[in-house]
Tab-separated table of C-alpha atoms in Angstrom:
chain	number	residue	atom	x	y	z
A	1	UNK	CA	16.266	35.143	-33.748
A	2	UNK	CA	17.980	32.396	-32.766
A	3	UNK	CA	16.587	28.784	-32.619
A	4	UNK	CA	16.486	26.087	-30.103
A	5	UNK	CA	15.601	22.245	-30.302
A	6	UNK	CA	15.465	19.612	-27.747
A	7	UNK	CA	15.311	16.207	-28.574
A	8	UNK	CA	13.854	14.128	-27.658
A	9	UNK	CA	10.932	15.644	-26.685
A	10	UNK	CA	9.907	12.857	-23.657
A	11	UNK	CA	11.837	10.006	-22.516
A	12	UNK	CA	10.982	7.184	-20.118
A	13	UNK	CA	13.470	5.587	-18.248
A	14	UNK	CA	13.806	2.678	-15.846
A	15	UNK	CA	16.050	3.601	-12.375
A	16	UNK	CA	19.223	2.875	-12.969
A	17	UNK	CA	19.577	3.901	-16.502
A	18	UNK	CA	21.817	6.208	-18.680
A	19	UNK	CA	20.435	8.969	-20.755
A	20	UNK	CA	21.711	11.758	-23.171
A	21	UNK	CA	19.746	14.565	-23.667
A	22	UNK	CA	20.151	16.898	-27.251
A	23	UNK	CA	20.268	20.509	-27.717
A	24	UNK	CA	21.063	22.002	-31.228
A	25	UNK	CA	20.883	25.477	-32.069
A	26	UNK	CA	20.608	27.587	-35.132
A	27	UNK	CA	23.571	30.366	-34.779
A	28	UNK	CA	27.118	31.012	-32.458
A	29	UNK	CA	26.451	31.438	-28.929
A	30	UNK	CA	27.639	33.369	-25.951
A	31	UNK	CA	26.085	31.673	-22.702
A	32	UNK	CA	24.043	28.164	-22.898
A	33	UNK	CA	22.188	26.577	-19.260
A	34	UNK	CA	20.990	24.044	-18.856
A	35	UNK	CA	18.243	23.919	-15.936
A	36	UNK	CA	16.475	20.756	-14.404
A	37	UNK	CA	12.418	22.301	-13.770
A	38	UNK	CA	11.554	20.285	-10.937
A	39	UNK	CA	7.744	19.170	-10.429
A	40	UNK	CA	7.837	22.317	-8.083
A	41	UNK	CA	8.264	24.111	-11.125
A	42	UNK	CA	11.924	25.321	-9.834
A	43	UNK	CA	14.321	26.169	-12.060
A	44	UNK	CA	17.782	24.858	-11.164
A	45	UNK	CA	21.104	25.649	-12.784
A	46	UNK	CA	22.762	22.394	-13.805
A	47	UNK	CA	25.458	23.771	-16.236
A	48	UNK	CA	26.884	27.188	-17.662
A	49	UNK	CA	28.494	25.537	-20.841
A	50	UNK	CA	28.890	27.702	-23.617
A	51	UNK	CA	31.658	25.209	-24.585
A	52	UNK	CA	33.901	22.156	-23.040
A	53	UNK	CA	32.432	19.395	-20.896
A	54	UNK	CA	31.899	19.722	-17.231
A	55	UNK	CA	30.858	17.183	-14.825
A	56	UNK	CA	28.537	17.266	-11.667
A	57	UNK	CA	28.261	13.968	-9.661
A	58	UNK	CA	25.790	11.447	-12.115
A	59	UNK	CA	25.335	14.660	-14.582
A	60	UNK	CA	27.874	16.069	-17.237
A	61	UNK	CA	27.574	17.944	-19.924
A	62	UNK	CA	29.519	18.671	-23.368
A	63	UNK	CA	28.881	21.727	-25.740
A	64	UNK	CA	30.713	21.679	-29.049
A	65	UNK	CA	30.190	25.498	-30.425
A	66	UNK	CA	31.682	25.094	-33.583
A	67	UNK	CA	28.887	22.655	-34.263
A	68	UNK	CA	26.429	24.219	-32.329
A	69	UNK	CA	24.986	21.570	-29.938
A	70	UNK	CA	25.033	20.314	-26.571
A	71	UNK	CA	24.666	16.924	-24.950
A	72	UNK	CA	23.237	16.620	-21.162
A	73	UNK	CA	24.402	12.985	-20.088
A	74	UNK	CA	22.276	11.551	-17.075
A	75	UNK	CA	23.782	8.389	-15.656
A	76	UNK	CA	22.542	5.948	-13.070
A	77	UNK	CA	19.202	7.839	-13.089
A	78	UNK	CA	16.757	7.734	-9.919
A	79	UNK	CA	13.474	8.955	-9.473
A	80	UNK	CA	14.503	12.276	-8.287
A	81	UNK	CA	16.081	13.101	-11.860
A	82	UNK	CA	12.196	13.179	-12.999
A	83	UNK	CA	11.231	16.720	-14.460
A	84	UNK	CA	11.560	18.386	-17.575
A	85	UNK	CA	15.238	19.493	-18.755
A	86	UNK	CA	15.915	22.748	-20.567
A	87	UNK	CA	18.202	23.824	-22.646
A	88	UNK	CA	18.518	27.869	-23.435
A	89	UNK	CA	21.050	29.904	-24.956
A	90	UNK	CA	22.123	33.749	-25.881
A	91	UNK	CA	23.586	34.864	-28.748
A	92	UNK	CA	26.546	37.513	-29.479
A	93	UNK	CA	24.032	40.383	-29.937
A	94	UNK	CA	21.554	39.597	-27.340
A	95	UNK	CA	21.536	39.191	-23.325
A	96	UNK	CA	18.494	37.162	-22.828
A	97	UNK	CA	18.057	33.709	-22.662
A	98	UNK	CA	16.228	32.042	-25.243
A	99	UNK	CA	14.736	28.180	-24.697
A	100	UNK	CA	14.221	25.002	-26.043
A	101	UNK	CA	11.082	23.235	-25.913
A	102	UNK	CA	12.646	20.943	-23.092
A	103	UNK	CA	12.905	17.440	-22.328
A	104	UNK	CA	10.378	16.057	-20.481
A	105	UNK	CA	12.334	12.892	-18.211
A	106	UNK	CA	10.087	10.125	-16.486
A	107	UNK	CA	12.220	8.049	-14.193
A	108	UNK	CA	10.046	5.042	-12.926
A	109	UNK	CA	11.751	2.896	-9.564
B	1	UNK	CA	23.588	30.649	-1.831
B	2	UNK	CA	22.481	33.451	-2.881
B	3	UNK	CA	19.055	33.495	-4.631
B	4	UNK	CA	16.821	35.869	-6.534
B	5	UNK	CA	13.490	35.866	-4.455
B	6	UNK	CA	10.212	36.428	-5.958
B	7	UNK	CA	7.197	36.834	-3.983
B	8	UNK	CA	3.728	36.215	-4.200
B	9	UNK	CA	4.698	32.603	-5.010
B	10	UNK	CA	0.935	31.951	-5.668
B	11	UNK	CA	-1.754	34.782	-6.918
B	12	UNK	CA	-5.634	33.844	-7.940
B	13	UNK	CA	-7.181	37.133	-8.342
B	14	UNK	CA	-10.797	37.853	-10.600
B	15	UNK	CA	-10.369	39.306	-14.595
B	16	UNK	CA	-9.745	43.216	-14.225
B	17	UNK	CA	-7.876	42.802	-10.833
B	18	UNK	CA	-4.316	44.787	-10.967
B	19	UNK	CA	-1.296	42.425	-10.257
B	20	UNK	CA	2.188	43.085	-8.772
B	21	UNK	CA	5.157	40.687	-8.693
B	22	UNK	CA	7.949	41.402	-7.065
B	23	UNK	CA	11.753	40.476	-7.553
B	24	UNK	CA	14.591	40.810	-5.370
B	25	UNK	CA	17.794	40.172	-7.471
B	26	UNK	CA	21.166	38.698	-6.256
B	27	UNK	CA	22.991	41.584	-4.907
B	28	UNK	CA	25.860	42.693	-7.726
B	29	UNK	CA	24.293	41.317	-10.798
B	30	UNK	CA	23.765	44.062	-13.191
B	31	UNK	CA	20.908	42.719	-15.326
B	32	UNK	CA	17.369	41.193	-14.603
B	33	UNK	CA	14.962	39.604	-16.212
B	34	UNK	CA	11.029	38.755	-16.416
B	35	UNK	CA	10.279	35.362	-18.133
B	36	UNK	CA	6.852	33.913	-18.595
B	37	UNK	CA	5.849	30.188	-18.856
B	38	UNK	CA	2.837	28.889	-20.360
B	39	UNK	CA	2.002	25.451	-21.866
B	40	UNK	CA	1.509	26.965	-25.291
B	41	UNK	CA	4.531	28.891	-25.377
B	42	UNK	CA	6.728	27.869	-23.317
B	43	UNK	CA	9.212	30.026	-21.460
B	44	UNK	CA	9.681	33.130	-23.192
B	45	UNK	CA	11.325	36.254	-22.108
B	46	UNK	CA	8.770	39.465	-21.027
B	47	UNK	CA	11.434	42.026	-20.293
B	48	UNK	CA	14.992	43.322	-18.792
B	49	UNK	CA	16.988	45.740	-17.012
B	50	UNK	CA	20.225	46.440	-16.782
B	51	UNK	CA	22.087	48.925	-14.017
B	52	UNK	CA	18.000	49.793	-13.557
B	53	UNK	CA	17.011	50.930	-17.004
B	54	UNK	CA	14.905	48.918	-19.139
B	55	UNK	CA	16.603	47.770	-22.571
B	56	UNK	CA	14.340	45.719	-24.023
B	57	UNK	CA	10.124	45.164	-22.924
B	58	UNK	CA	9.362	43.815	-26.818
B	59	UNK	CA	7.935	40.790	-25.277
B	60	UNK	CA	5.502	42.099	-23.133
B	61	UNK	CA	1.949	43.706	-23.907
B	62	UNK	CA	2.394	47.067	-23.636
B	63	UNK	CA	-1.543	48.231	-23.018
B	64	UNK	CA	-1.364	46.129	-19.436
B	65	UNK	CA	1.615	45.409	-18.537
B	66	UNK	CA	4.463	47.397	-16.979
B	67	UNK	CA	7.982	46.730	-15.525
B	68	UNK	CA	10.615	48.931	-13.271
B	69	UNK	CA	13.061	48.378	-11.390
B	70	UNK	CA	12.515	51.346	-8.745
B	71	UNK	CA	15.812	50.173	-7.172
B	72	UNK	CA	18.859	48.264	-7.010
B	73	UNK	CA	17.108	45.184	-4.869
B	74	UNK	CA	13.721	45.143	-6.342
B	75	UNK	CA	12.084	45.033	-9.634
B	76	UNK	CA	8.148	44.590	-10.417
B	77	UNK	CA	6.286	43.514	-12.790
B	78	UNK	CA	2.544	44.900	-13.111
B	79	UNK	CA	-0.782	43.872	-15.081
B	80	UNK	CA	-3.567	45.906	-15.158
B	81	UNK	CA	-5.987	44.904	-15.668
B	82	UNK	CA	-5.778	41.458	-15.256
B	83	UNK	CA	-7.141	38.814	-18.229
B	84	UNK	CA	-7.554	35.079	-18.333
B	85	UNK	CA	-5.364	34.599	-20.943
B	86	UNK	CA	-2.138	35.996	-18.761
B	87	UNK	CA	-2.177	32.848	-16.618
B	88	UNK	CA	1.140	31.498	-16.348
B	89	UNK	CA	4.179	31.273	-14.339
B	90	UNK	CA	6.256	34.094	-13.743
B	91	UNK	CA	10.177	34.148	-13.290
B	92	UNK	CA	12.376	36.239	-12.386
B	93	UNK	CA	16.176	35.955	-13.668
B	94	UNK	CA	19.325	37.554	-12.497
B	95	UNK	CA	22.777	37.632	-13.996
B	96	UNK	CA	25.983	39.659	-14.483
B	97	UNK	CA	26.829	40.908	-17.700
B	98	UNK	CA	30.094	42.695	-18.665
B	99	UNK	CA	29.821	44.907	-21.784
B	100	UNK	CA	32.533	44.360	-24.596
B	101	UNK	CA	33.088	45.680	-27.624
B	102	UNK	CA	30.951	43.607	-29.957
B	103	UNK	CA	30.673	41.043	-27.759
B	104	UNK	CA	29.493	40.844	-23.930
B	105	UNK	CA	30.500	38.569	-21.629
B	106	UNK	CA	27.425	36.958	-19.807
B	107	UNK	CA	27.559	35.029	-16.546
B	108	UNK	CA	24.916	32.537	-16.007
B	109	UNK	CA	21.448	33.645	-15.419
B	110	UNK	CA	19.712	32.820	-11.922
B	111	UNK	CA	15.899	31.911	-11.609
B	112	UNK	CA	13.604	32.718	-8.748
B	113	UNK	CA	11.100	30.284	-7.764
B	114	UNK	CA	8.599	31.896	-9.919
B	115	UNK	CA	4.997	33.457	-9.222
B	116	UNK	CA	2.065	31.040	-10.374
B	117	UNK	CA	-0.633	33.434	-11.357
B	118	UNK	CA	-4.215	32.121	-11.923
B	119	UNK	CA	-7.127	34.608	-13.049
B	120	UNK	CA	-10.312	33.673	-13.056
């Protein structure tokens, strides 16, 4: 199956700070997320980017197919950004989502 | 918005208990799924439905576990019985998938808030 890898795996950032998050993966892809799990353990949608570059506020993202990654960029982090970042992605053939091993952010004030 | 909803949102029940989650999907997505995260493993993907009927359960242990999706607005996933070792967070996903030739077209999934399930 298709394979997913988050770098890097932690990062530790000072408020205020810009950040860019990795995600490569192993074959073409239909859909990728990426989700921000919140120390509630939530799950929320950030992006639907199986290619381009969107933007969301401090948060954008760019996927680049043909070389099968995708960068999360955090800017001006705060505290609230802490929380592990996922990236996961489905294939032609398949439907479900499969994930990364996630970035695990630590945003101190 | 609309959200999927998952409820219990906590469950700590003794080894050999039976278990039910429940899942309420967004109304007009087609397919749902059952994700499980654990430390070890991470999030990996139990089960799904799509238009009700189960397509693919490879990820789930078939000798106590069971999913259906009895209707449109509600899907369950069971364990009985119940072990240690199936602590771990439970999600529910919901998405929309159109069915090409060769190659579907999938909107982005949704995730519920999860069901944290501890047995003892």
């Amino acid at each position: 199956g298709i394979q997913v890898e988050q770098s890097p795996p932690d990062l530790i950032l000072q408020e205020g700070a810009n950040s860019t998050l990795r995600c490569n993966f192993s074959d073409s892809v239909n859909n990728l997320q990426w989700f921000h799990q919140n120390p509630w353990g939530q799950l929320i949608n950030l992006f639907y980017i199986p290619s381009g570059t969107k933007q969301n506020g401090r948060l954008s993202a760019t996927t680049v197919a043909t070389e099968r990654y995708s960068l999360l960029y955090i800017s001006s982090s705060q505290t609230t950004d802490s929380g592990v970042y996922f990236c996961a992605v489905t294939n032609n053939a398949g439907n479900m989502l499969t994930f990364g091993g996630g970035t695990r952010l630590m945003v101190k004030p | 918005d609309a959200r999927v909803t998952q409820t219990p949102r906590h469950k700590v029940t003794e080894m050999g208990q039976e278990v039910t989650m429940r899942c309420q999907p967004i109304l007009g997505h087609n397919t749902v799924f059952w994700y499980r995260q654990t430390m070890m493993q991470g999030l990996e993907l139990l089960a799904y439905f799509r238009n009700r009927a189960p397509l693919d359960d490879s990820g789930m242990p078939k000798d106590r576990f069971s999913a259906e999706m009895p209707d449109a607005t509600l899907a369950t996933l069971k364990i009985q019985p119940s072990e240690p070792r199936d602590s771990a967070v439970y999600f529910c996903a919901s998405g929309l998938v159109r069915l090409g030739r060769g190659r579907n077209s999938n909107q982005p999934q949704h995730f519920g808030d999860g069901t944290r399930l501890s047995i003892l």
